[in-house]
Amino acid sequence: MSLLRVLGRPMLASMFLAGGLDAVRNPQNVAPLAESVVRPVTDRVPALPDGTEDCVRLNGAVQVVGGLLLATGRMSRPAALALAVSLIPTTLAAHRFWEEEDPAQRAQQRIHFLKNLSMLGGLLIAADDTGAAPSLLWRSRHTARELRRDAHLVRRSVRAGAAPAAAAGRIRAKLSC
């Protein structure tokens, strides 16, 4: 694993660990902000808890677990995807800069919105990162290509061996008559 991955993954995960722990411990701090996003989502997804604070806790738990997995490099691709999914409602709930009246607050919320958008981009890159190992798609294509080549070689060797064997069989047949 490269030094960039060893350093970069924990750096990317740090924000999710801190924010997730705070959301698990103190969901009441962000529940009023999250209400506008949680309510429409829970109406459409029956598997989610009904209470806003419970949803905030669940989102925080996903961020803590995903952050730990990403930071340690264990199942980092699924962890990055889970963090990316958890970041979308967090961003839409907490950084609604388009609703701010005060120009200073609007600018501050826009900065946080764009920061989260940047983190989302980093998570998508991390979700696609195979850690310098070939991806499953590459491995499957490479294996299929090798199998086709091997089958072609077997076919050629069978054809090459069949002609002398057929000639020998014809000679034997003529000699035995």
XYZ file of N, CA, C and O in Angstrom:
708
model
N 0.844 -1.172 0.000
C 0.000 0.000 0.000
C 0.889 1.235 0.000
O 1.871 1.300 0.721
N 0.505 2.219 -0.777
C 1.339 3.405 -0.909
C 1.210 4.308 0.325
O 0.234 4.252 1.071
N 2.208 5.146 0.487
C 2.220 6.085 1.599
C 1.042 7.059 1.503
O 0.462 7.447 2.529
N 0.677 7.432 0.288
C -0.456 8.346 0.121
C -1.754 7.728 0.639
O -2.563 8.416 1.268
N -1.942 6.454 0.388
C -3.149 5.791 0.894
C -3.098 5.669 2.414
O -4.107 5.868 3.094
N -1.938 5.315 2.937
C -1.790 5.136 4.390
C -2.077 6.448 5.116
O -2.702 6.445 6.178
N -1.661 7.559 4.554
C -1.898 8.860 5.185
C -3.255 9.452 4.812
O -3.926 10.059 5.646
N -3.651 9.290 3.571
C -4.859 9.942 3.070
C -6.153 9.384 3.625
O -7.078 10.138 3.926
N -6.240 8.077 3.760
C -7.491 7.486 4.235
C -7.839 7.923 5.652
O -8.981 8.323 5.900
N -6.903 7.893 6.610
C -7.268 8.390 7.950
C -7.602 9.882 7.960
O -8.465 10.321 8.722
N -6.922 10.644 7.105
C -7.237 12.075 7.038
C -8.668 12.287 6.548
O -9.400 13.116 7.097
N -9.051 11.552 5.528
C -10.410 11.666 5.000
C -11.427 11.175 6.026
O -12.504 11.739 6.169
N -11.071 10.132 6.762
C -11.990 9.537 7.737
C -12.148 10.377 8.999
O -13.157 10.263 9.694
N -11.178 11.233 9.307
C -11.184 11.960 10.585
C -12.440 12.794 10.787
O -13.008 12.818 11.883
N -12.896 13.462 9.760
C -14.089 14.308 9.876
C -15.328 13.465 10.185
O -16.195 13.871 10.951
N -15.388 12.274 9.599
C -16.543 11.412 9.827
C -16.515 10.805 11.223
O -17.569 10.634 11.841
N -15.334 10.489 11.707
C -15.224 9.966 13.073
C -15.673 11.013 14.084
O -16.483 10.728 14.978
N -15.170 12.231 13.942
C -15.527 13.296 14.879
C -17.010 13.654 14.784
O -17.714 13.729 15.805
N -17.495 13.867 13.577
C -18.901 14.234 13.395
C -19.844 13.105 13.766
O -20.913 13.334 14.346
N -19.458 11.879 13.436
C -20.296 10.733 13.762
C -20.405 10.503 15.253
O -21.491 10.214 15.773
N -19.287 10.622 15.964
C -19.326 10.474 17.424
C -20.213 11.537 18.059
O -20.987 11.242 18.980
N -20.114 12.752 17.574
C -20.952 13.826 18.117
C -22.427 13.556 17.836
O -23.275 13.774 18.703
N -22.732 13.047 16.642
C -24.131 12.763 16.301
C -24.679 11.607 17.126
O -25.855 11.613 17.510
N -23.862 10.617 17.435
C -24.315 9.495 18.261
C -24.526 9.948 19.703
O -25.518 9.582 20.332
N -23.618 10.755 20.218
C -23.708 11.194 21.618
C -24.765 12.269 21.839
O -25.442 12.280 22.864
N -24.846 13.217 20.901
C -25.741 14.371 21.079
C -26.613 14.588 19.848
O -26.479 15.605 19.160
N -27.529 13.688 19.561
C -28.354 13.860 18.351
C -29.291 15.067 18.441
O -29.684 15.626 17.424
N -29.608 15.473 19.656
C -30.509 16.610 19.825
C -29.906 17.915 19.293
O -30.640 18.844 18.963
N -28.585 17.980 19.171
C -27.945 19.200 18.659
C -28.240 19.427 17.186
O -28.315 20.571 16.742
N -28.371 18.348 16.409
C -28.577 18.503 14.964
C -29.955 18.046 14.515
O -30.303 18.219 13.345
N -30.745 17.482 15.409
C -32.072 16.989 15.030
C -32.965 18.077 14.425
O -33.639 17.816 13.426
N -32.995 19.292 14.974
C -33.843 20.314 14.345
C -33.424 20.631 12.901
O -34.272 20.843 12.037
N -32.123 20.655 12.651
C -31.644 20.887 11.279
C -31.970 19.716 10.362
O -32.278 19.891 9.192
N -31.897 18.514 10.901
C -32.079 17.304 10.096
C -33.539 17.018 9.783
O -33.829 16.263 8.851
N -34.446 17.606 10.522
C -35.871 17.310 10.360
C -36.346 17.482 8.916
O -37.097 16.651 8.399
N -35.899 18.523 8.252
C -36.377 18.793 6.888
C -35.929 17.732 5.890
O -36.573 17.539 4.865
N -34.858 17.030 6.183
C -34.375 15.979 5.290
C -34.847 14.603 5.762
O -35.207 13.746 4.954
N -34.866 14.406 7.068
C -35.209 13.092 7.620
C -36.667 12.732 7.330
O -36.960 11.602 6.936
N -37.565 13.657 7.520
C -38.992 13.362 7.371
C -39.319 12.811 5.977
O -39.942 11.751 5.874
N -38.928 13.458 4.879
C -39.260 12.897 3.557
C -38.586 11.540 3.290
O -39.167 10.684 2.634
N -37.387 11.351 3.831
C -36.680 10.091 3.602
C -37.347 8.954 4.375
O -37.551 7.863 3.833
N -37.701 9.190 5.631
C -38.332 8.129 6.426
C -39.722 7.792 5.903
O -40.188 6.659 6.086
N -40.388 8.737 5.264
C -41.690 8.441 4.658
C -41.546 7.463 3.490
O -42.427 6.666 3.222
N -40.430 7.536 2.793
C -40.207 6.680 1.612
C -39.478 5.378 1.939
O -39.589 4.415 1.191
N -38.689 5.371 3.016
C -37.896 4.190 3.370
C -38.394 3.665 4.719
O -37.997 4.173 5.769
N -39.237 2.641 4.696
C -39.825 2.167 5.953
C -38.828 1.494 6.896
O -39.109 1.369 8.087
N -37.666 1.086 6.404
C -36.684 0.419 7.264
C -36.000 1.387 8.224
O -35.429 0.950 9.231
N -36.075 2.674 7.950
C -35.435 3.666 8.824
C -36.293 3.945 10.047
O -37.523 3.843 9.995
N -35.665 4.324 11.157
C -36.449 4.663 12.354
C -37.303 5.908 12.106
O -36.963 6.759 11.280
N -38.402 6.011 12.833
C -39.327 7.126 12.637
C -38.833 8.427 13.243
O -39.054 9.495 12.697
N -38.155 8.351 14.380
C -37.715 9.560 15.064
C -36.501 10.200 14.404
O -35.597 9.505 13.934
N -36.485 11.533 14.380
C -35.372 12.256 13.780
C -34.076 12.001 14.542
O -33.026 11.783 13.930
N -34.155 12.008 15.869
C -32.940 11.763 16.666
C -32.390 10.366 16.422
O -31.173 10.183 16.371
N -33.273 9.393 16.241
C -32.815 8.026 15.952
C -32.129 7.964 14.586
O -31.122 7.272 14.427
N -32.664 8.671 13.628
C -32.036 8.713 12.298
C -30.676 9.413 12.357
O -29.731 9.001 11.687
N -30.601 10.465 13.149
C -29.325 11.171 13.311
C -28.302 10.247 13.971
O -27.143 10.189 13.550
N -28.735 9.499 14.984
C -27.840 8.524 15.630
C -27.382 7.448 14.641
O -26.219 7.074 14.625
N -28.323 6.941 13.851
C -27.994 5.912 12.862
C -26.987 6.447 11.850
O -25.997 5.784 11.529
N -27.213 7.645 11.364
C -26.286 8.270 10.414
C -24.908 8.458 11.066
O -23.872 8.203 10.447
N -24.906 8.877 12.333
C -23.647 9.033 13.059
C -22.929 7.709 13.234
O -21.699 7.624 13.098
N -23.680 6.655 13.521
C -23.071 5.332 13.682
C -22.466 4.849 12.368
O -21.368 4.277 12.350
N -23.169 5.088 11.269
C -22.622 4.724 9.947
C -21.325 5.484 9.698
O -20.347 4.917 9.200
N -21.300 6.750 10.076
C -20.093 7.547 9.873
C -18.947 7.073 10.755
O -17.796 7.031 10.309
N -19.224 6.685 11.987
C -18.162 6.196 12.871
C -17.604 4.878 12.348
O -16.380 4.717 12.205
N -18.475 3.930 12.049
C -18.013 2.624 11.573
C -17.316 2.766 10.214
O -16.228 2.217 10.007
N -17.930 3.520 9.304
C -17.305 3.738 7.998
C -15.974 4.458 8.121
O -15.011 4.130 7.420
N -15.903 5.429 9.013
C -14.652 6.158 9.235
C -13.557 5.255 9.774
O -12.402 5.333 9.345
N -13.915 4.389 10.721
C -12.923 3.449 11.264
C -12.436 2.482 10.189
O -11.237 2.208 10.087
N -13.361 1.952 9.400
C -12.972 1.019 8.336
C -12.101 1.706 7.287
O -11.100 1.141 6.834
N -12.476 2.915 6.909
C -11.693 3.648 5.919
C -10.309 3.988 6.469
O -9.297 3.816 5.779
N -10.260 4.440 7.707
C -8.982 4.839 8.309
C -8.016 3.667 8.440
O -6.813 3.826 8.248
N -8.549 2.488 8.738
C -7.690 1.320 8.919
C -7.418 0.576 7.620
O -6.599 -0.336 7.596
N -8.112 0.948 6.562
C -7.912 0.285 5.275
C -8.646 -1.035 5.156
O -8.433 -1.785 4.212
N -9.509 -1.348 6.089
C -10.313 -2.575 6.036
C -11.602 -2.282 5.287
O -12.304 -1.345 5.639
N -11.888 -3.052 4.291
C -13.103 -2.857 3.480
C -13.290 -1.373 3.156
O -14.372 -0.813 3.317
N -12.224 -0.744 2.713
C -12.257 0.704 2.523
C -13.174 1.134 1.381
O -13.751 2.218 1.446
N -13.329 0.311 0.365
C -14.212 0.708 -0.743
C -15.681 0.736 -0.314
O -16.364 1.745 -0.536
N -16.212 -0.318 0.316
C -17.596 -0.220 0.794
C -17.762 0.855 1.873
O -18.801 1.509 1.939
N -16.737 1.022 2.705
C -16.807 2.050 3.744
C -16.907 3.433 3.118
O -17.687 4.275 3.571
N -16.126 3.679 2.079
C -16.176 4.974 1.399
C -17.553 5.203 0.772
O -18.081 6.324 0.818
N -18.136 4.157 0.207
C -19.488 4.301 -0.357
C -20.517 4.595 0.731
O -21.391 5.452 0.546
N -20.421 3.904 1.848
C -21.353 4.149 2.951
C -21.202 5.579 3.477
O -22.200 6.250 3.758
N -19.973 6.039 3.587
C -19.748 7.415 4.035
C -20.295 8.420 3.029
O -20.863 9.450 3.414
N -20.127 8.125 1.753
C -20.655 9.023 0.718
C -22.173 9.116 0.816
O -22.745 10.212 0.751
N -22.828 7.976 1.021
C -24.289 7.977 1.153
C -24.717 8.733 2.404
O -25.698 9.480 2.384
N -23.981 8.578 3.492
C -24.345 9.270 4.733
C -24.054 10.766 4.666
O -24.665 11.550 5.384
N -23.132 11.155 3.813
C -22.766 12.573 3.706
C -23.834 13.392 2.975
O -24.002 14.578 3.249
N -24.564 12.775 2.081
C -25.565 13.516 1.283
C -26.654 14.114 2.169
O -26.887 15.330 2.112
N -27.349 13.324 3.010
C -28.369 13.971 3.853
C -27.774 14.935 4.872
O -28.400 15.945 5.213
N -26.576 14.635 5.347
C -25.917 15.543 6.294
C -25.703 16.904 5.645
O -25.986 17.947 6.245
N -25.219 16.898 4.426
C -24.955 18.154 3.719
C -26.245 18.893 3.410
O -26.342 20.109 3.601
N -27.244 18.168 2.935
C -28.514 18.818 2.580
C -29.244 19.357 3.803
O -29.966 20.350 3.698
N -29.047 18.744 4.951
C -29.727 19.214 6.158
C -28.993 20.375 6.821
O -29.613 21.345 7.242
N -27.684 20.291 6.901
C -26.937 21.240 7.721
C -26.422 22.456 6.964
O -26.112 23.469 7.589
N -26.315 22.383 5.675
C -25.679 23.482 4.937
C -26.556 23.984 3.791
O -26.154 24.004 2.644
N -27.744 24.429 4.133
C -28.708 24.923 3.158
C -28.451 26.416 2.920
O -29.241 27.257 3.318
N -27.357 26.707 2.257
C -26.946 28.105 2.064
C -27.968 28.898 1.264
O -28.090 30.109 1.412
N -28.719 28.250 0.410
C -29.696 28.925 -0.433
C -30.880 29.466 0.372
O -31.623 30.296 -0.127
N -31.025 29.036 1.613
C -32.113 29.522 2.460
C -31.668 30.636 3.405
O -32.501 31.214 4.097
N -30.392 30.912 3.464
C -29.866 31.927 4.390
C -30.139 33.338 3.853
O -29.934 33.614 2.679
N -30.560 34.209 4.754
C -30.825 35.606 4.404
C -29.578 36.470 4.590
O -29.284 37.326 3.769
N -28.865 36.241 5.685
C -27.680 37.024 6.009
C -26.539 36.661 5.052
O -26.185 35.480 4.935
N -25.943 37.635 4.358
C -24.867 37.335 3.400
C -23.661 36.637 4.034
O -23.058 35.762 3.417
N -23.310 37.001 5.261
C -22.167 36.363 5.910
C -22.477 34.897 6.229
O -21.635 34.014 6.019
N -23.677 34.642 6.740
C -24.087 33.264 7.017
C -24.213 32.447 5.728
O -23.841 31.278 5.685
N -24.741 33.086 4.679
C -24.861 32.409 3.388
C -23.481 31.995 2.876
O -23.289 30.864 2.425
N -22.515 32.893 2.966
C -21.154 32.590 2.507
C -20.543 31.469 3.338
O -19.896 30.568 2.794
N -20.760 31.506 4.644
C -20.220 30.467 5.527
C -20.837 29.104 5.207
O -20.135 28.096 5.125
N -22.148 29.077 5.036
C -22.829 27.815 4.716
C -22.430 27.297 3.328
O -22.315 26.091 3.127
N -22.208 28.198 2.390
C -21.759 27.783 1.051
C -20.374 27.136 1.137
O -20.107 26.128 0.481
N -19.501 27.700 1.963
C -18.163 27.121 2.143
C -18.282 25.705 2.709
O -17.632 24.775 2.229
N -19.136 25.523 3.728
C -19.315 24.190 4.317
C -19.954 23.220 3.317
O -19.588 22.050 3.264
N -20.891 23.711 2.534
C -21.527 22.885 1.508
C -20.479 22.411 0.489
O -20.421 21.226 0.145
N -19.655 23.330 0.028
C -18.620 22.971 -0.944
C -17.549 22.074 -0.328
O -17.010 21.198 -1.010
N -17.249 22.264 0.957
C -16.313 21.371 1.648
C -16.864 19.951 1.654
O -16.155 18.991 1.347
N -18.138 19.813 1.973
C -18.752 18.489 1.975
C -18.818 17.898 0.571
O -18.635 16.696 0.383
N -19.049 18.747 -0.408
C -19.046 18.288 -1.796
C -17.658 17.781 -2.184
O -17.527 16.752 -2.865
N -16.622 18.462 -1.717
C -15.243 18.016 -1.970
C -14.969 16.684 -1.279
O -14.334 15.801 -1.855
N -15.439 16.555 -0.044
C -15.261 15.277 0.662
C -16.013 14.159 -0.051
O -15.520 13.028 -0.130
N -17.177 14.469 -0.595
C -17.928 13.472 -1.363
C -17.123 13.017 -2.573
O -17.052 11.822 -2.868
N -16.481 13.960 -3.248
C -15.622 13.596 -4.371
C -14.465 12.708 -3.941
O -14.145 11.716 -4.601
N -13.841 13.029 -2.817
C -12.760 12.202 -2.300
C -13.238 10.805 -1.929
O -12.540 9.810 -2.169
N -14.437 10.716 -1.375
C -14.994 9.412 -1.023
C -15.291 8.579 -2.259
O -15.073 7.361 -2.277
N -15.782 9.225 -3.306
C -16.048 8.493 -4.546
C -14.747 7.978 -5.163
O -14.699 6.860 -5.680
N -13.693 8.771 -5.081
C -12.387 8.310 -5.567
C -11.903 7.143 -4.704
O -11.408 6.142 -5.221
N -12.060 7.257 -3.388
C -11.642 6.175 -2.489
C -12.461 4.915 -2.729
O -11.942 3.799 -2.624
N -13.740 5.070 -3.070
C -14.583 3.903 -3.336
C -14.147 3.184 -4.606
O -14.364 1.983 -4.755
N -13.520 3.910 -5.505
C -13.059 3.315 -6.762
C -11.621 2.824 -6.674
O -11.162 2.099 -7.546
N -10.911 3.189 -5.618
C -9.494 2.847 -5.473
C -9.317 1.377 -5.138
O -9.830 0.895 -4.136
N -8.582 0.672 -5.965
C -8.354 -0.758 -5.738
C -7.068 -1.010 -4.963
O -6.666 -2.159 -4.801
N -6.396 0.016 -4.523
C -5.168 -0.154 -3.753
C -4.043 -0.732 -4.578
O -3.270 -1.536 -4.094
N -3.948 -0.360 -5.824
C -2.923 -0.801 -6.768
C -3.087 -2.262 -7.173
O -2.279 -2.789 -7.920
N -4.124 -2.911 -6.684
C -4.415 -4.276 -7.119
C -5.378 -4.194 -8.300
O -6.193 -3.282 -8.371
N -5.284 -5.136 -9.206
C -6.226 -5.109 -10.323
C -7.668 -5.256 -9.836
O -7.929 -5.985 -8.878
N -8.557 -4.571 -10.498
C -9.962 -4.654 -10.119
C -10.536 -6.011 -10.510
O -9.947 -6.759 -11.299
N -11.703 -6.321 -9.985
C -12.370 -7.578 -10.331
C -12.706 -7.622 -11.816
O -12.608 -8.669 -12.450
N -13.091 -6.478 -12.368
C -13.405 -6.427 -13.794
C -12.170 -6.751 -14.622
O -12.226 -7.556 -15.553
N -11.021 -6.148 -14.273
C -9.791 -6.427 -15.018
C -9.413 -7.896 -14.879
O -9.040 -8.552 -15.850
N -9.505 -8.423 -13.651
C -9.140 -9.829 -13.431
C -10.029 -10.770 -14.223
O -9.555 -11.751 -14.787
N -11.325 -10.479 -14.262
C -12.229 -11.360 -15.012
C -11.956 -11.283 -16.504
O -11.952 -12.300 -17.193
N -11.708 -10.089 -17.025
C -11.377 -9.958 -18.448
C -10.062 -10.656 -18.771
O -9.937 -11.318 -19.803
N -9.085 -10.500 -17.888
C -7.780 -11.117 -18.099
C -7.898 -12.646 -18.069
O -7.316 -13.340 -18.908
N -8.662 -13.172 -17.139
C -8.875 -14.619 -17.052
C -9.598 -15.139 -18.282
O -9.237 -16.182 -18.830
N -10.614 -14.413 -18.734
C -11.346 -14.830 -19.942
C -10.419 -14.834 -21.150
O -10.471 -15.754 -21.985
N -9.565 -13.837 -21.262
C -8.618 -13.776 -22.386
C -7.649 -14.956 -22.331
O -7.363 -15.584 -23.352
N -7.156 -15.281 -21.133
C -6.253 -16.427 -20.993
C -6.958 -17.737 -21.347
O -6.369 -18.603 -21.994
N -8.211 -17.887 -20.928
C -8.961 -19.099 -21.253
C -9.194 -19.230 -22.755
O -9.076 -20.329 -23.314
N -9.507 -18.131 -23.420
C -9.674 -18.175 -24.885
C -8.370 -18.558 -25.568
O -8.359 -19.359 -26.505
N -7.262 -18.002 -25.084
C -5.962 -18.330 -25.667
C -5.627 -19.803 -25.443
O -5.175 -20.492 -26.355
N -5.873 -20.306 -24.239
C -5.606 -21.715 -23.952
C -6.480 -22.624 -24.806
O -6.006 -23.650 -25.316
N -7.754 -22.258 -24.965
C -8.648 -23.062 -25.806
C -8.164 -23.071 -27.252
O -8.204 -24.105 -27.929
N -7.684 -21.942 -27.730
C -7.148 -21.864 -29.096
C -5.922 -22.762 -29.244
O -5.779 -23.483 -30.242
N -5.039 -22.743 -28.249
C -3.847 -23.597 -28.304
C -4.213 -25.082 -28.272
O -3.617 -25.890 -28.993
N -5.190 -25.449 -27.453
C -5.632 -26.843 -27.395
C -6.216 -27.260 -28.744
O -5.919 -28.343 -29.261
N -7.045 -26.400 -29.324
C -7.641 -26.690 -30.633
C -6.561 -26.901 -31.685
O -6.622 -27.844 -32.484
N -5.551 -26.041 -31.690
C -4.456 -26.176 -32.670
C -3.670 -27.459 -32.456
O -3.307 -28.143 -33.414
N -3.405 -27.796 -31.189
C -2.630 -29.011 -30.936
C -3.439 -30.268 -31.278
O -2.879 -31.252 -31.767
N -4.756 -30.234 -31.035
C -5.588 -31.375 -31.405
C -5.601 -31.543 -32.917
O -5.458 -32.665 -33.436
N -5.752 -30.424 -33.640
C -5.741 -30.500 -35.112
C -4.389 -30.975 -35.617
O -4.318 -31.776 -36.547
N -3.316 -30.484 -35.000
C -1.972 -30.879 -35.443
C -1.724 -32.354 -35.167
O -1.070 -33.040 -35.956
N -2.238 -32.872 -34.079
C -2.047 -34.279 -33.751
C -3.015 -35.195 -34.478
O -2.753 -36.388 -34.656
N -4.148 -34.654 -34.909
C -5.170 -35.470 -35.558
C -4.746 -35.909 -36.954
O -5.024 -37.045 -37.370
N -4.083 -35.051 -37.694
C -3.690 -35.401 -39.071
C -2.729 -36.590 -39.092
O -2.970 -37.558 -39.837
N -1.629 -36.595 -38.321
C -0.756 -37.781 -38.338
C -1.454 -39.033 -37.813
O -1.218 -40.135 -38.323
N -2.315 -38.884 -36.818
C -3.026 -40.040 -36.286
C -3.972 -40.608 -37.332
O -4.088 -41.841 -37.478
N -4.640 -39.775 -38.091
C -5.533 -40.242 -39.150
C -4.742 -40.941 -40.249
O -5.164 -41.985 -40.773
N -3.589 -40.379 -40.604
C -2.748 -41.011 -41.629
C -2.263 -42.374 -41.145
O -2.266 -43.358 -41.926
N -1.861 -42.469 -39.901
C -1.413 -43.747 -39.348
C -2.557 -44.757 -39.350
O -2.363 -45.942 -39.653
N -3.752 -44.319 -39.041
C -4.905 -45.197 -39.050
C -5.204 -45.697 -40.446
O -5.553 -46.882 -40.646
N -5.076 -44.853 -41.448
C -5.312 -45.269 -42.834
C -4.275 -46.288 -43.257
O -4.599 -47.288 -43.935
N -3.009 -46.067 -42.890
C -1.950 -47.005 -43.250
C -2.194 -48.348 -42.589
O -2.055 -49.410 -43.222
N -2.563 -48.367 -41.323
C -2.840 -49.607 -40.617
C -4.008 -50.368 -41.285
O -3.988 -51.578 -41.394
N -5.006 -49.588 -41.653
C -6.166 -50.200 -42.289
C -5.784 -50.865 -43.603
O -6.245 -51.957 -43.931
N -4.917 -50.211 -44.389
C -4.487 -50.782 -45.666
C -3.588 -51.994 -45.443
O -3.655 -52.980 -46.193
N -2.744 -51.960 -44.424
C -1.853 -53.082 -44.152
C -2.573 -54.295 -43.625
O -2.169 -55.425 -43.868
N -3.627 -54.101 -42.875
C -4.352 -55.223 -42.283
C -5.278 -55.885 -43.304
O -5.740 -56.977 -43.087
N -5.544 -55.265 -44.397
C -6.428 -55.870 -45.391
C -5.785 -56.912 -46.200
O -4.927 -57.408 -46.510
